[in-house]
Structure formats: structure tokens, C-alpha cells
Amino acid sequence: MTLCCGGPSKGKYMKRTVRPRWLAILCVVVLGLTGAACSSAKSTNNKAPTTLHTVMSEEADDLNPFTPTLQGKSQILSTIGMPMLYVDSTSKLTSRVLKSWTASPDAKTITLVLKPNIQWSDGKPMTSADLLMSLTDYLDAKVSVNAGRIGPVVGLDALASGKAKTISGLSAPDKSTLVIKLVNPDAAWLPRLALLGAYWPVLPSHLLGNVPRAKIATDPFFKTWPVSSGPYLLSKFVRGQYVEVTRNPKWSAGKAGFEKVIFEILSTDQMTAQLQTGEVQYVYTVDPSDVDRIKRISGVTVASHNGVAPELFGLNNGGSVFKDPRVRQAMLYAIDRAGICKTILAGHCTTPTANLRQIAPSWALPTTGLTDYNYDPAKAKQLLKDANWDPNTKLTFLARTQRSYVDKAVTAAVGQLNAAGMHFSVRNVTTAQLLDSIGKKTGWDAFWVSGADFVVDPNEWGDYLKCAGRYPDGPNTSQYCDPATDKLFEDGLKTTDQAARASLYHQAFTKLNQSPAEVYLYVVDTIVAYNSHLTGVTVSGNLSGGYWDIGQWRWKA
Amino acid sequence: MTGEAIGGGMGADEAAAMLGGHLAGPEETIAGPGLPSQSPTRIALARFRRHRLAVAGLTVLVVLVVLALLAPLIAPFDPNAVDLAQYRRPPTGVHWLGTDEAGRDVLSRLMFGARVSLTVGVVAAVSAGLIGLVLGLLAGFLGGWVDALVMRLTEVVLSFPSLVVIILLVAVIGPSITSIVAVIALFEWPIGCRIVRQITRVTKETGFVLAARSVGASNLRLMTRHTMGSVISPLTVVVTLLSAQAILLEAALSFLGLGVNPPQASWGGMLRSAQSLTVLSDFPWLWLPPGIAIAITVLSINFVGDGLRDAFDPRQEM
Amino acid sequence: MLGFVLRRLIIAIPVLLGILVIAFVFVHLLPGDPVRLLVDPSQLSGAGSTQYLAQKRIELGLDKPLPVQWVLWMREVLTGNLGFSFQQRVPVLQLIQERVGSTVLLTATAVVLAVVVAIPVGVLASLKQNSVLDYLAGATSMLAISIPVFFLGLLAIYVFALQLNVLPSGGRQTLGVPPTLSDTVQHLIMPAAVLAAVLTGPYVRYVRQSMLDVLRQDYITTAVAKGASPFRVVLRHALRNALIPLTTVLAVQIPALLAGTVVIETVFAWPGLGLLVFQSIEGLDYPVILSVVMMSAVLVQLCNLVADVLAAVLDPRIRL
């Protein structure tokens, strides 16, 4: 933009130099502004900040725990409000609010006991009445989108039909204890509560107790969160841009390290650029292909943790194409999953060679009798031949444009499937189209999707494979259905005895190893990068858990 | 109108306004009856040849078209062959422009990508031009309610925020070359239409058309015989500029994830998948080739458009 | 003049209605179900979620037949609310208000910058036709419009934010501190300059061409012959007339820019309308898409009107 300062000139029509005054003024203004920019952009970089700038990995539409939830929202909710229960970086259940959480041996009664001296930001103590009210609201399917995701509690029917105003299975025998009676034995109830924890912060009953439940989801409380219990309190929510929180002086677990934390919504490139310029101090999650470049930035630390969610190709198991398990096995042999992990993901990943690993906690995984599906295109072709595969079958792959490494992994994997004789044509779709197609159950054969946290409890995987949960009724987008596997997963819930559960899951997983339901491509590491002055950061595999320990973060000069 | 906002590109509206400006001039008569019918073309050709940049642009375009057409024969590798052993290798004697993140040969993909970009550029712009031509001729020549209807239609189309509508329509139809072409054609015809209508109206009133009508020539013959000649030159300019815009639009749609379906190579798609600061700083062979290809093509088309405009401009002195 | 304005306004009504009907049809042709899209498959749990979704469908009015939905939406438009966003659960008007400021700031700066650069360069280029300056201006403006804008933006971030570290890489302001003018300007420079670079090229060519046209007119030659200062002639007469076509272009361009800067907004994390529209299309947020389309259509009509009136003011030969 140097054009404005073009030199003096004499034209055919002019006798004297043309240099109108306003042009000169403009030049000065532009230069002045650029100069101002040059002088002050750097000065913000290295002083010990009282404000931490970090990012949200997804945009949050609002901060209401009852509306459909995205990851971004859970990250803020777990910063301003303490979840009852959550998953730590080793995938164990933990809590800052509860002293203990136990399930009875028959897995039908859950007991939660509050820690003493937990208080709200207005100084009021947190009691079992708060837990009782919060759970009652969260379990009501009429107001809470996630209500159905956890095993039914006694008395929920009566609440749903309007016969009762409370849930009879929830009771608070004293100020710190909450007892939950379940309809069916459910050994996975507590792990599930922990996974929902980020979306379900404890709510203050002294402020919300009088709000009728039908109106709770639209209560103005959730616009401002005037009272909460986490390390930080909400101070600003600017839709589509950022969320600002300030230190909670009354946080029960100590004193948070910053006066303010600002969570910004940024694209991958913006994140890393702003980390480099010092505009943000923590970014999450880093694309594996960017790690090498970010490691070269001085003063930046890169940390990672094994992921907990596989990225996979969902298959249309409802149709006839994948009926023969040998076809699905062939897909696993045809794709060089280890190669994709090594090159496109730059090694920041684990390859589920048995199409199982990382899909459940280690105690539930069988150690013998499994087939490892290592890259072997010849074997893939042989299996397809054995299954009488018609090489003229036209297959449709639904792809959503994603983070950069995903697009590349999909391209490579689909290319290799084509090379093995399974002719997929790729169709770019939006999420809306994807769900629409899957819901119709025809017109597609495979698609890319990222899995959920499958490491906390083996039952999590089962939920995605149940006959009754085939999309659009439930989360089983691959339309997989095997009543025998269903039965094993159901039985796995009936006892809390880990050895008894393990033997059931070993059977289920061996079946799934032989008859793959989906193609698990890789489990990408959770990678974060931050200014090296920042201390106390623990990386967790669970993406919703990015900020569960944010109260412990400090700035060290 | 779309190009400026999203992909850059000289606006066809610019052409419209310029041509419109000269059309509005009362002293102008296009292909006036006094001139011998051959000479304007010859003059234009001579003028075009004098425009060195335009000639250079045309040469580049011809080379590109030949490369694109011969791609299946001369491309060194299968553009879609995935080979993870060749993951993101810098240029070598075997892979002249290196390989991409699926181990595919960048040069081969560039050659095949030219087919998509040039097809989109040419077909979309020509279709838009044709729609504009037909509607413009009808409006200008028949006048009356036909004219009013066509003009309202152009107003409606021009009132849509075109990028939003293009994204919307591509999302409705599903992204593919065909839908990109169709959508551009559907939303970029009004400019050509307005110009054609204007010229037709001017021509209609000139003496020789009136004379022809008086001896009983039919409307259809009149339209084709006498008007086409004067309409075709400004329309060519509009179409050229539109095609430059269309190529940039393909790139912009790819950026938004609405480009052609993978693994098909397109320049916009190649540039999009290289759209990351890491690639920008560490792997220049992934973004330089498609970036330069788009820039050179668009530049050449614009130069040719420039040359054509100068060539057809009756006010330019020889 | 008043009669002309009134007539134009009356003609605009059927055009706008036509646009609204067409847009409504398009939007409903988008594949997918907005209610289903509200909930991620992982959140589904049989009967409970079916109940929740059915309730949402009723709340959003999507259970009614399409013509009824159109009428209901028109009613919302007439009351000024513009409906209720499916995804963000607030009135669309509020969403637009949150974004429109950023967009206006960005586009207005870019357009002003482009015009301010283009006029002198175009004038000089026309006065010194076929000079080095003329070719340089032509070549630069051509090059700027031949590079896809997202790439230009990324290149700018790489050079100015990462290598030189003189400008922030994105966003509209430094968050967490009270906004200051210099901070806003710093954040504005790159996106506005990139957008301006794209706009300037055509403007320069425009100004140059229309200047050339005007300079050939008899009255200019006469004015110079009569002894008027050439500088005054250029500024008073030639430039004035040469600007008329530019106003026409701006009139078409400004409304398109308002929703059409999605690419620049994405690259620079600029929280504007373009991004809102794009996300709404992906999220099947019908009321938001429709409102922005309608807003742009109204703006197009208004800008065209303003351009015509301006042209009449600038050029006494034009009578309305």
C-alpha cells in the first residue's frame, strides 16, 4: 500500500506538481498508525501477566447446561462450576467436591458424600440439597438434553408422567450425603456421571430451588452465572468470540493463579500464530502436523497425552455390502494404519492394530486370541476374493471437511481401499447432510467420525454398538447389530466385581475383533502447547477435560 | 460481483460499467452502417496483436489448455495414487514438484487440476454469457412486458448477496464441478444481459434495422443477422472477466470446503489442503505450484480481457 | 426527484418479496433436519431424546407446514425481531447487531482505503497514460486480484505477524483490556489492507478509464484552452465526472461485501457477519440465513437508489 505516496509528476495537462494536501495528510496518518502498531505490538509480549489468554476448542452457543452441548461449553462450565465427578488424566474418576462416591455390590445403589467446607462464591455452603436439586433437573428429559444418557433412576417415570414433582429414587439423608437408587443394576453409572460431569456442574439450590423445573432451562441465571463454585467466575460471554472469567476469591480448593482468564475461539492457524506472537499463552489442541514447527518456537512447551477417542470409519452395517465379516477384515488389512499414524500424524498417535486397543480400559481387553490387522494389501485382496466381492460395487464415502490431518488421513485411507479393490467415491457433506444420510440408512456406505472417550469404562463402547441404539434412535451410527454382543455388554453392567465384568468384556471384544463393526484408524494424542512460563498444566486425554485443573495453573517468571 | 469479495478478480461489473459508459455516449454507434462489415474485426485483431500482454496471456492460456487436455497422456504419475512411502517429499528428479501428504505427485495433480479450473472458468463464464445473450436479446428486441420481466429478474438476481447464495446453492445441490458451474452461470448472467439489452436497443433504432424491417425481415432474422455482430464483442470481454472470477471462486469454495470432491485434483483444492502456516513455512512445494498456477491463469485471462476491450473499443486510436 | 425516489421504493417491494420467497425455498431445500442437527448422535438415548427433539421441533415452529412457517416468519420480520436463531437460541436481530459493527468497520475501512488509494493512482495513471507509473499501477492491481484472497491473508499473517512481529495475527482487539483506538487499528490493518488490495485493482482501472474518457471530452479541452489551471480542470471537472461510474460500482459492491467477506473473516478470526452466515448455512439456521439475505437485498435496493441520486447530483446532465 505504498501507492499513495507516489512521487511528483508532470502530466500532459499539468504545469506544476500534483500533490494534493489531503493525500499528504493521508500518508502521514497511515504511516503514523503503522508506526503505533509497530511500537506497541511487541510490548505486550513478555511481562508477567495477570490475565491468561487461552482458547476454546469449539465455539459455545451459550453456557446453559440444559441445552445441546458442545465441547467448548463443557470447558467453560468445568472452569466456573465444579463438576460432581470427573475423569483425570489417567482416566480415573476423581472429584473436588465429593469425598467419596461408591456403588453397592449389586450396582443398584449409588452413594455420594460431599467434602466438608465446600462453599459457593457467595459464601453459602454447598450441601446435599444442591446435589439433589441439580441431579433432579439434569435427569428430567423434558428440560435436559443429556438426561437420557445415564441409567434410569427409580421414580423417573413418575416425574416424566407428571405424577410426581420429585424423583423418589434420589434422597439426601443428611447435609452431605446423596443416595441414588437405580432401576437396573448399572456398574457404569458412576463412570458415566463422570463423563457427563463437565456438562453437569453442581447448581446452587439457594438461588434456583424455587424456579419451576419447566422454566429452569431458560432461567436468566445461566446467562450470567452470578454464583458458582469453580476456581473462576464468569465475567463476560461474547458469543462467537470469547469468554472471560475472573478469579473466585472464595474457591474452596485454594487460590487460582490468574486474576482473569480469557478463552478465545480461534482456528488452528490463528491459535498457533497467536501463541507465537504471545497473544495467547495456551493452545489446545495442536494439530499433529504442526508439532514440529511449534517446537521450534522459543519459549513454548509442547506436551501431549495418549488420546482416549479413536477416529474411525463408520460403516453402513445395515446394508448388504458389509454383511460378510471378511469384507470388513479386508478393509483393516487394506489400510496402512500404522503408516498413516507415522507420516500424516507425525507419530503423535497410537494404532489400534487389533481394531480394539484403546477402545476400552486395559483390564477389559483380552490379551490372547486376537487377530492383529497389520497392513497387508495382498491379504485384503484375498479376503475380498474369498467373500466373492464384486469389484464393480460402487461405494459412497461421506466426508466432512475437517482439521487438516483428518482430510489427509481420509484421503490416504480411501485411496488404499480403492487400490485393494473397494471403489469408494468420496462426497463432501456437511454435518447436517451426514446425519440426514445416516438417518435414512441408505445412499452411503462409510463415513469418517471421531469417537468418544472409550477408556473410562468398557461399557462406553457398547453403547455405540447396541441394536436398540441404531441412529436416529441412538448413537449407533454404524447401524451395527449383534444381539449376542448386546447381551454381553448388558450383563457387564450387572455387577461391580471387576474380574467378573472383565471376563464378559473379553468375550465381547474377541467377537468384535473377529467381526469388526467399524474401522478404527488411529487414536490421536491430545497435544497442547503453552508459554513455558506457565506451570501446573496436566494434559488429559479426554478433550472435555482440557481445563479441569486450570485452578492450579500458575505463571512463573 | 462475487469475485472481489471472496476471491479477488476483476469484476465483470467493471467491464459492464465501462462498456455501459461508452454505450451511453450518444455519439457512439456500434458497427455503424457506413463501415464495411469486415473491417472492424480486422481492426480489432490488429489492435489486439499490439497489446503485448494480451498476446502473452493468450499464449499462456493456450499452453495451459494443451497441458490440461494432454494430462492423461503426459502426466508422469497417476494423480490419485496414494503412496505413503513417498510422503511429502521435496522436488526430485522423479517427482519434479515433489509429493503431497498422501504421497501423490504434485506435478501430475497440477496438470489434472488444470482441467477442473479451466473447465469451471470456461464453461461457467460461457454459460453465463449465453444466458445473458439470449435474455438480453429478447428484452432489448421485443421490449414491452418481456423487457420488464427480464429486467425485474436481473434486479432480483443482482439483489441477492451472491456469495451467500452461491454457498447456499452449492450446499443444496452438493459440491461438484457441475454444481459450481451451474451456480456461477445462474448468478452471473445479469451483467451480460444488461449490456446486450442496451446494445440491442441502440441497434434496433439504427437506420438499417428499420429499413430491413420495412422490407419485411422477420424479428428472428433481424436479431441474429444485425444485432449479434455488435453484441458479441463487448460480451466477449464480460465472459473473459467472468471466467477469471470463476476460477478464483472455485478456489474460494474449496477454501470453505465446498470444492470438488476428493480425491479429484483441483488447484483450489490443492491450495486449500496446503492452507496451514506449517505448510507455508516448511513445505513450499505444496502451495507454490497451485498458487502460481491460479495467479498466472487469472492474470492471463485478465490481460486477454484487457486486450479484447481495447481492441473492441472504438475510441482507441490505431 | 422525490417522485423518482418514491417510484423506486414502490418498485422495490415486489422485488424484495420475490427474493424472500426464493430465499425461503432455497433455505428449506438445504439437505438435513435442523432439529436433528441440534443434538450430536452421542447425546441420543432413545425415548428420552425423542421426547426432547419433538419438544424442540414445536418450540422452533418447524412442525407447521411450510407456507404457515413463511407467514410466521414474515410476521417476525414485520415486528422487527427477524425470528429466533435455532442454534444460538437468541433473536436473530440480536445476533446481527453483535456482528454488524465488526463487518461495517472492516468493509468501510477497506473500501475507503481502496478508494483513497485508487483515485490518485488512477488519476495519475490516466494523466500519464502508457508511462512507467501507468504500467506499474496496472500490473500491481492485476496481481493483487489474481491471488486467492485466503492465501494473500495467510501470507500477510506469516510475514507481518510471525516473521516481523509488527501486527497481531488476528481478532478484533486485545481481549481482557479496555479497547483502545490504537489497538483496534492494529488489529484492523491486516484484514482491511488485504481486502483493500483486492478492491483497489478494479477501482484504479475504473478511475483511469473514466478519466481517459472524460479528458477526451470537448469541454475539458475548451476549459484548458480558455486558460483554466489544468489542476483545477482535473479536480473540478474531469474527476467529478469520472467518479460517477465508481459510485455505481460501489453501490453494487458494498451490500455484497457485508456478507461476502467470510474468507477474510475466517483467516483473520474477525467476528463478522460473513462467518455468521456461513455457520448458519452449515447449521441449517433458517431464520439467520433468511434475515441476512433479506438485509442484503434491502441494502442493494437502497444503495442503487443512493447511487442514482448521487449520479444526478454529480452530473447535472442526468435528470431523475
PDB file of C-alpha atoms in Angstrom, chain A residues 1 3-4 6-20 22-23 26 30 33-34 36-42 44-45 51 53 59-62 64 66-70 73 141-150 160 223 239-242 244 260 262-267 269-270 272-274 276-277 279 293 430-433 435-436 439 452 464 468 471-477, chain C residues 31-33 36-53 55-56 87-90 94-95 98-99 102 113 116-117 119-121 123-124 126-129 133 137 140 154 157 161-177 182 185-187 189 193 196-197 200 204 215-216 220 224 229-232 234-235 266-269 271 279 281-284:
ATOM      1  CA  MET A   1       0.000   0.000   0.000  1.00  0.00           C
ATOM      2  CA  LEU A   3       0.899   3.656  -3.796  1.00  0.00           C
ATOM      3  CA  CYS A   4      -0.421   6.702  -2.005  1.00  0.00           C
ATOM      4  CA  GLY A   6       3.811   8.307  -5.415  1.00  0.00           C
ATOM      5  CA  GLY A   7       6.384  10.912  -6.275  1.00  0.00           C
ATOM      6  CA  PRO A   8       5.848  14.245  -8.001  1.00  0.00           C
ATOM      7  CA  SER A   9       4.887  14.028 -11.608  1.00  0.00           C
ATOM      8  CA  LYS A  10       4.237  16.282 -14.540  1.00  0.00           C
ATOM      9  CA  GLY A  11       1.478  15.284 -16.871  1.00  0.00           C
ATOM     10  CA  LYS A  12       0.403  16.342 -20.293  1.00  0.00           C
ATOM     11  CA  TYR A  13      -2.235  18.516 -18.715  1.00  0.00           C
ATOM     12  CA  MET A  14      -0.183  19.936 -15.909  1.00  0.00           C
ATOM     13  CA  LYS A  15       2.340  22.552 -15.498  1.00  0.00           C
ATOM     14  CA  ARG A  16       3.061  22.019 -11.870  1.00  0.00           C
ATOM     15  CA  THR A  17       3.474  19.151  -9.500  1.00  0.00           C
ATOM     16  CA  VAL A  18       0.302  17.423  -8.409  1.00  0.00           C
ATOM     17  CA  ARG A  19       0.389  16.643  -4.755  1.00  0.00           C
ATOM     18  CA  PRO A  20      -2.931  17.491  -3.162  1.00  0.00           C
ATOM     19  CA  TRP A  22      -5.188  15.575   1.597  1.00  0.00           C
ATOM     20  CA  LEU A  23      -3.003  12.959   0.026  1.00  0.00           C
ATOM     21  CA  LEU A  26      -3.394  10.541   4.465  1.00  0.00           C
ATOM     22  CA  VAL A  30      -1.333   5.692   7.557  1.00  0.00           C
ATOM     23  CA  LEU A  33      -0.919   4.184  12.579  1.00  0.00           C
ATOM     24  CA  THR A  34       1.505   1.610  11.263  1.00  0.00           C
ATOM     25  CA  ALA A  36       1.945   2.949  16.503  1.00  0.00           C
ATOM     26  CA  ALA A  37       1.263  -0.648  15.676  1.00  0.00           C
ATOM     27  CA  CYS A  38       4.947  -1.431  15.370  1.00  0.00           C
ATOM     28  CA  SER A  39       5.793   0.114  18.694  1.00  0.00           C
ATOM     29  CA  SER A  40       3.102  -1.467  20.820  1.00  0.00           C
ATOM     30  CA  ALA A  41       2.563  -4.935  19.392  1.00  0.00           C
ATOM     31  CA  LYS A  42       5.765  -6.225  20.906  1.00  0.00           C
ATOM     32  CA  THR A  44       2.642  -6.865  25.333  1.00  0.00           C
ATOM     33  CA  ASN A  45       4.704  -9.998  24.899  1.00  0.00           C
ATOM     34  CA  THR A  51      -4.544 -12.298  32.563  1.00  0.00           C
ATOM     35  CA  HIS A  53      -5.207 -15.892  27.270  1.00  0.00           C
ATOM     36  CA  GLU A  59     -17.471 -22.407  19.951  1.00  0.00           C
ATOM     37  CA  ALA A  60     -20.064 -22.331  22.742  1.00  0.00           C
ATOM     38  CA  ASP A  61     -23.525 -21.082  21.776  1.00  0.00           C
ATOM     39  CA  ASP A  62     -24.358 -20.379  25.391  1.00  0.00           C
ATOM     40  CA  ASN A  64     -26.555 -23.346  29.666  1.00  0.00           C
ATOM     41  CA  PHE A  66     -29.554 -27.965  29.728  1.00  0.00           C
ATOM     42  CA  THR A  67     -29.197 -27.134  26.039  1.00  0.00           C
ATOM     43  CA  PRO A  68     -27.391 -29.324  23.495  1.00  0.00           C
ATOM     44  CA  THR A  69     -23.798 -29.224  24.493  1.00  0.00           C
ATOM     45  CA  LEU A  70     -20.564 -28.772  22.663  1.00  0.00           C
ATOM     46  CA  LYS A  73     -19.217 -25.130  26.639  1.00  0.00           C
ATOM     47  CA  ALA A 141     -35.724 -35.398  29.870  1.00  0.00           C
ATOM     48  CA  LYS A 142     -38.184 -32.584  29.223  1.00  0.00           C
ATOM     49  CA  VAL A 143     -35.667 -29.901  30.096  1.00  0.00           C
ATOM     50  CA  SER A 144     -32.236 -31.516  29.896  1.00  0.00           C
ATOM     51  CA  VAL A 145     -30.812 -32.752  26.624  1.00  0.00           C
ATOM     52  CA  ASN A 146     -28.361 -35.180  28.234  1.00  0.00           C
ATOM     53  CA  ALA A 147     -30.912 -36.679  30.667  1.00  0.00           C
ATOM     54  CA  GLY A 148     -31.279 -39.984  28.859  1.00  0.00           C
ATOM     55  CA  ARG A 149     -27.566 -40.657  28.682  1.00  0.00           C
ATOM     56  CA  ILE A 150     -27.356 -42.188  32.124  1.00  0.00           C
ATOM     57  CA  ALA A 160     -41.920 -37.854  33.411  1.00  0.00           C
ATOM     58  CA  LYS A 223     -26.746 -16.088  31.138  1.00  0.00           C
ATOM     59  CA  ARG A 239     -20.901 -15.010  21.515  1.00  0.00           C
ATOM     60  CA  GLY A 240     -18.668 -16.290  18.767  1.00  0.00           C
ATOM     61  CA  GLN A 241     -15.599 -14.517  20.146  1.00  0.00           C
ATOM     62  CA  TYR A 242     -14.561 -15.146  23.720  1.00  0.00           C
ATOM     63  CA  GLU A 244     -13.843 -14.016  30.175  1.00  0.00           C
ATOM     64  CA  LYS A 260      -8.537 -13.223  34.659  1.00  0.00           C
ATOM     65  CA  ILE A 262      -9.868 -15.325  28.576  1.00  0.00           C
ATOM     66  CA  PHE A 263     -10.972 -18.210  26.394  1.00  0.00           C
ATOM     67  CA  GLU A 264     -10.855 -17.291  22.722  1.00  0.00           C
ATOM     68  CA  ILE A 265     -12.399 -19.047  19.751  1.00  0.00           C
ATOM     69  CA  LEU A 266      -9.662 -19.454  17.172  1.00  0.00           C
ATOM     70  CA  SER A 267      -8.902 -21.543  14.113  1.00  0.00           C
ATOM     71  CA  ASP A 269      -3.712 -21.470  12.319  1.00  0.00           C
ATOM     72  CA  GLN A 270      -4.819 -18.481  14.370  1.00  0.00           C
ATOM     73  CA  THR A 272      -0.520 -21.261  16.681  1.00  0.00           C
ATOM     74  CA  ALA A 273       0.151 -17.844  15.197  1.00  0.00           C
ATOM     75  CA  GLN A 274      -1.098 -16.116  18.336  1.00  0.00           C
ATOM     76  CA  GLN A 276       3.994 -17.470  18.607  1.00  0.00           C
ATOM     77  CA  THR A 277       3.275 -13.736  18.832  1.00  0.00           C
ATOM     78  CA  GLU A 279      -1.250 -13.048  22.080  1.00  0.00           C
ATOM     79  CA  ARG A 293       7.039 -26.184  13.782  1.00  0.00           C
ATOM     80  CA  THR A 430     -21.937 -31.028   5.908  1.00  0.00           C
ATOM     81  CA  THR A 431     -22.776 -32.457   9.303  1.00  0.00           C
ATOM     82  CA  ALA A 432     -26.449 -31.879   8.522  1.00  0.00           C
ATOM     83  CA  GLN A 433     -26.209 -33.916   5.326  1.00  0.00           C
ATOM     84  CA  LEU A 435     -26.819 -37.072   9.793  1.00  0.00           C
ATOM     85  CA  ASP A 436     -29.589 -36.913   7.218  1.00  0.00           C
ATOM     86  CA  GLY A 439     -30.695 -41.445   9.382  1.00  0.00           C
ATOM     87  CA  ALA A 452     -15.971 -40.622  22.296  1.00  0.00           C
ATOM     88  CA  TYR A 464     -22.288 -47.174  20.368  1.00  0.00           C
ATOM     89  CA  ALA A 468     -31.609 -50.528  20.117  1.00  0.00           C
ATOM     90  CA  TYR A 471     -29.258 -43.930  14.638  1.00  0.00           C
ATOM     91  CA  PRO A 472     -31.577 -41.986  14.619  1.00  0.00           C
ATOM     92  CA  ASP A 473     -32.763 -43.609  17.882  1.00  0.00           C
ATOM     93  CA  GLY A 474     -29.346 -43.639  19.487  1.00  0.00           C
ATOM     94  CA  PRO A 475     -25.659 -43.053  18.899  1.00  0.00           C
ATOM     95  CA  ASN A 476     -25.024 -46.247  16.884  1.00  0.00           C
ATOM     96  CA  THR A 477     -24.334 -44.508  13.559  1.00  0.00           C
TER      97      THR A 477
ATOM     98  CA  PRO C  31     -30.383 -31.159   2.930  1.00  0.00           C
ATOM     99  CA  GLY C  32     -30.796 -32.154   6.559  1.00  0.00           C
ATOM    100  CA  ASP C  33     -33.065 -31.560   9.519  1.00  0.00           C
ATOM    101  CA  ARG C  36     -31.816 -33.390  14.406  1.00  0.00           C
ATOM    102  CA  LEU C  37     -28.701 -31.315  13.904  1.00  0.00           C
ATOM    103  CA  LEU C  38     -29.171 -29.667  17.291  1.00  0.00           C
ATOM    104  CA  VAL C  39     -28.180 -32.842  19.054  1.00  0.00           C
ATOM    105  CA  ASP C  40     -24.992 -34.797  18.452  1.00  0.00           C
ATOM    106  CA  PRO C  41     -25.611 -38.537  17.878  1.00  0.00           C
ATOM    107  CA  SER C  42     -23.617 -39.279  21.039  1.00  0.00           C
ATOM    108  CA  GLN C  43     -26.257 -37.396  23.054  1.00  0.00           C
ATOM    109  CA  LEU C  44     -29.102 -39.548  21.784  1.00  0.00           C
ATOM    110  CA  SER C  45     -30.670 -42.020  24.146  1.00  0.00           C
ATOM    111  CA  GLY C  46     -33.853 -43.482  22.699  1.00  0.00           C
ATOM    112  CA  ALA C  47     -37.176 -42.325  24.116  1.00  0.00           C
ATOM    113  CA  GLY C  48     -35.754 -39.508  26.230  1.00  0.00           C
ATOM    114  CA  SER C  49     -34.119 -37.743  23.314  1.00  0.00           C
ATOM    115  CA  THR C  50     -37.082 -38.380  21.033  1.00  0.00           C
ATOM    116  CA  GLN C  51     -39.215 -36.508  23.536  1.00  0.00           C
ATOM    117  CA  TYR C  52     -36.670 -33.700  23.767  1.00  0.00           C
ATOM    118  CA  LEU C  53     -36.410 -33.353  19.975  1.00  0.00           C
ATOM    119  CA  GLN C  55     -40.455 -30.566  22.017  1.00  0.00           C
ATOM    120  CA  LYS C  56     -37.722 -28.582  20.226  1.00  0.00           C
ATOM    121  CA  GLN C  87     -28.665 -22.786  17.068  1.00  0.00           C
ATOM    122  CA  GLN C  88     -27.876 -19.820  19.257  1.00  0.00           C
ATOM    123  CA  ARG C  89     -31.277 -19.529  20.884  1.00  0.00           C
ATOM    124  CA  VAL C  90     -31.485 -15.722  20.743  1.00  0.00           C
ATOM    125  CA  GLN C  94     -29.502  -9.530  18.411  1.00  0.00           C
ATOM    126  CA  LEU C  95     -27.079 -11.823  16.570  1.00  0.00           C
ATOM    127  CA  GLU C  98     -23.472  -8.272  17.632  1.00  0.00           C
ATOM    128  CA  ARG C  99     -21.714  -8.812  14.316  1.00  0.00           C
ATOM    129  CA  SER C 102     -17.236  -5.506  13.063  1.00  0.00           C
ATOM    130  CA  LEU C 113      -8.660   2.736   1.816  1.00  0.00           C
ATOM    131  CA  VAL C 116      -8.408   6.758  -1.351  1.00  0.00           C
ATOM    132  CA  VAL C 117      -5.559   4.860  -2.983  1.00  0.00           C
ATOM    133  CA  ILE C 119      -8.374   7.755  -7.074  1.00  0.00           C
ATOM    134  CA  PRO C 120      -4.944   9.402  -7.068  1.00  0.00           C
ATOM    135  CA  VAL C 121      -3.288   6.381  -8.671  1.00  0.00           C
ATOM    136  CA  VAL C 123      -5.866   9.869 -11.997  1.00  0.00           C
ATOM    137  CA  LEU C 124      -2.091   9.859 -12.289  1.00  0.00           C
ATOM    138  CA  SER C 126      -4.661   8.417 -16.804  1.00  0.00           C
ATOM    139  CA  LEU C 127      -2.739  11.672 -16.970  1.00  0.00           C
ATOM    140  CA  LYS C 128       0.446   9.828 -17.763  1.00  0.00           C
ATOM    141  CA  GLN C 129      -1.049   7.154 -19.965  1.00  0.00           C
ATOM    142  CA  LEU C 133       3.686   4.573 -13.490  1.00  0.00           C
ATOM    143  CA  ALA C 137      -0.238   0.591 -11.349  1.00  0.00           C
ATOM    144  CA  THR C 140       0.191  -4.301  -9.341  1.00  0.00           C
ATOM    145  CA  LEU C 154      -2.218 -16.245   5.254  1.00  0.00           C
ATOM    146  CA  ILE C 157      -0.035 -13.228   8.748  1.00  0.00           C
ATOM    147  CA  ALA C 161       2.741 -11.264  12.494  1.00  0.00           C
ATOM    148  CA  LEU C 162       5.174 -14.165  12.611  1.00  0.00           C
ATOM    149  CA  GLN C 163       8.316 -13.010  10.838  1.00  0.00           C
ATOM    150  CA  LEU C 164       8.298  -9.269  11.510  1.00  0.00           C
ATOM    151  CA  ASN C 165       6.070  -9.417  14.585  1.00  0.00           C
ATOM    152  CA  VAL C 166       4.696  -5.928  13.984  1.00  0.00           C
ATOM    153  CA  LEU C 167       0.985  -6.704  13.832  1.00  0.00           C
ATOM    154  CA  PRO C 168      -1.325  -9.008  15.774  1.00  0.00           C
ATOM    155  CA  SER C 169      -2.251 -12.106  13.786  1.00  0.00           C
ATOM    156  CA  GLY C 170      -5.985 -11.912  14.230  1.00  0.00           C
ATOM    157  CA  GLY C 171      -9.049 -10.960  16.181  1.00  0.00           C
ATOM    158  CA  ARG C 172     -10.632  -7.557  16.515  1.00  0.00           C
ATOM    159  CA  GLN C 173      -8.997  -6.346  19.714  1.00  0.00           C
ATOM    160  CA  THR C 174      -6.714  -7.422  22.520  1.00  0.00           C
ATOM    161  CA  LEU C 175      -9.087  -9.095  24.921  1.00  0.00           C
ATOM    162  CA  GLY C 176      -9.130  -8.515  28.638  1.00  0.00           C
ATOM    163  CA  VAL C 177      -8.121  -4.866  28.481  1.00  0.00           C
ATOM    164  CA  SER C 182      -4.603   2.122  18.514  1.00  0.00           C
ATOM    165  CA  VAL C 185      -6.304  -0.044  14.363  1.00  0.00           C
ATOM    166  CA  GLN C 186      -3.512  -2.583  14.780  1.00  0.00           C
ATOM    167  CA  HIS C 187      -5.956  -5.447  14.512  1.00  0.00           C
ATOM    168  CA  ILE C 189      -4.693  -3.085   9.430  1.00  0.00           C
ATOM    169  CA  ALA C 193      -5.396  -3.989   3.804  1.00  0.00           C
ATOM    170  CA  ALA C 196      -8.482  -3.281   0.134  1.00  0.00           C
ATOM    171  CA  ALA C 197      -5.746  -4.804  -2.016  1.00  0.00           C
ATOM    172  CA  THR C 200      -8.122  -1.380  -5.251  1.00  0.00           C
ATOM    173  CA  VAL C 204      -7.739   2.012 -10.222  1.00  0.00           C
ATOM    174  CA  LEU C 215     -10.331  14.055 -20.618  1.00  0.00           C
ATOM    175  CA  ARG C 216     -11.142  13.491 -24.287  1.00  0.00           C
ATOM    176  CA  ILE C 220     -12.233  19.863 -20.888  1.00  0.00           C
ATOM    177  CA  VAL C 224      -7.890  24.355 -20.729  1.00  0.00           C
ATOM    178  CA  SER C 229      -5.492  25.912 -14.487  1.00  0.00           C
ATOM    179  CA  PRO C 230      -5.088  22.276 -15.569  1.00  0.00           C
ATOM    180  CA  PHE C 231      -5.025  21.152 -11.971  1.00  0.00           C
ATOM    181  CA  ARG C 232      -8.351  22.827 -11.350  1.00  0.00           C
ATOM    182  CA  VAL C 234      -8.785  17.844 -13.494  1.00  0.00           C
ATOM    183  CA  LEU C 235     -10.081  18.236  -9.993  1.00  0.00           C
ATOM    184  CA  THR C 266     -12.098 -16.818   8.730  1.00  0.00           C
ATOM    185  CA  VAL C 267      -8.427 -16.208   8.027  1.00  0.00           C
ATOM    186  CA  PHE C 268      -8.133 -13.291  10.443  1.00  0.00           C
ATOM    187  CA  ALA C 269     -10.570 -14.524  13.127  1.00  0.00           C
ATOM    188  CA  PRO C 271     -16.001 -11.742  14.121  1.00  0.00           C
ATOM    189  CA  GLN C 279     -22.055 -21.113  10.035  1.00  0.00           C
ATOM    190  CA  ILE C 281     -25.846 -22.362   6.368  1.00  0.00           C
ATOM    191  CA  GLU C 282     -23.854 -25.266   7.789  1.00  0.00           C
ATOM    192  CA  GLY C 283     -26.089 -25.328  10.859  1.00  0.00           C
ATOM    193  CA  LEU C 284     -29.358 -25.022   8.915  1.00  0.00           C
TER     194      LEU C 284
END
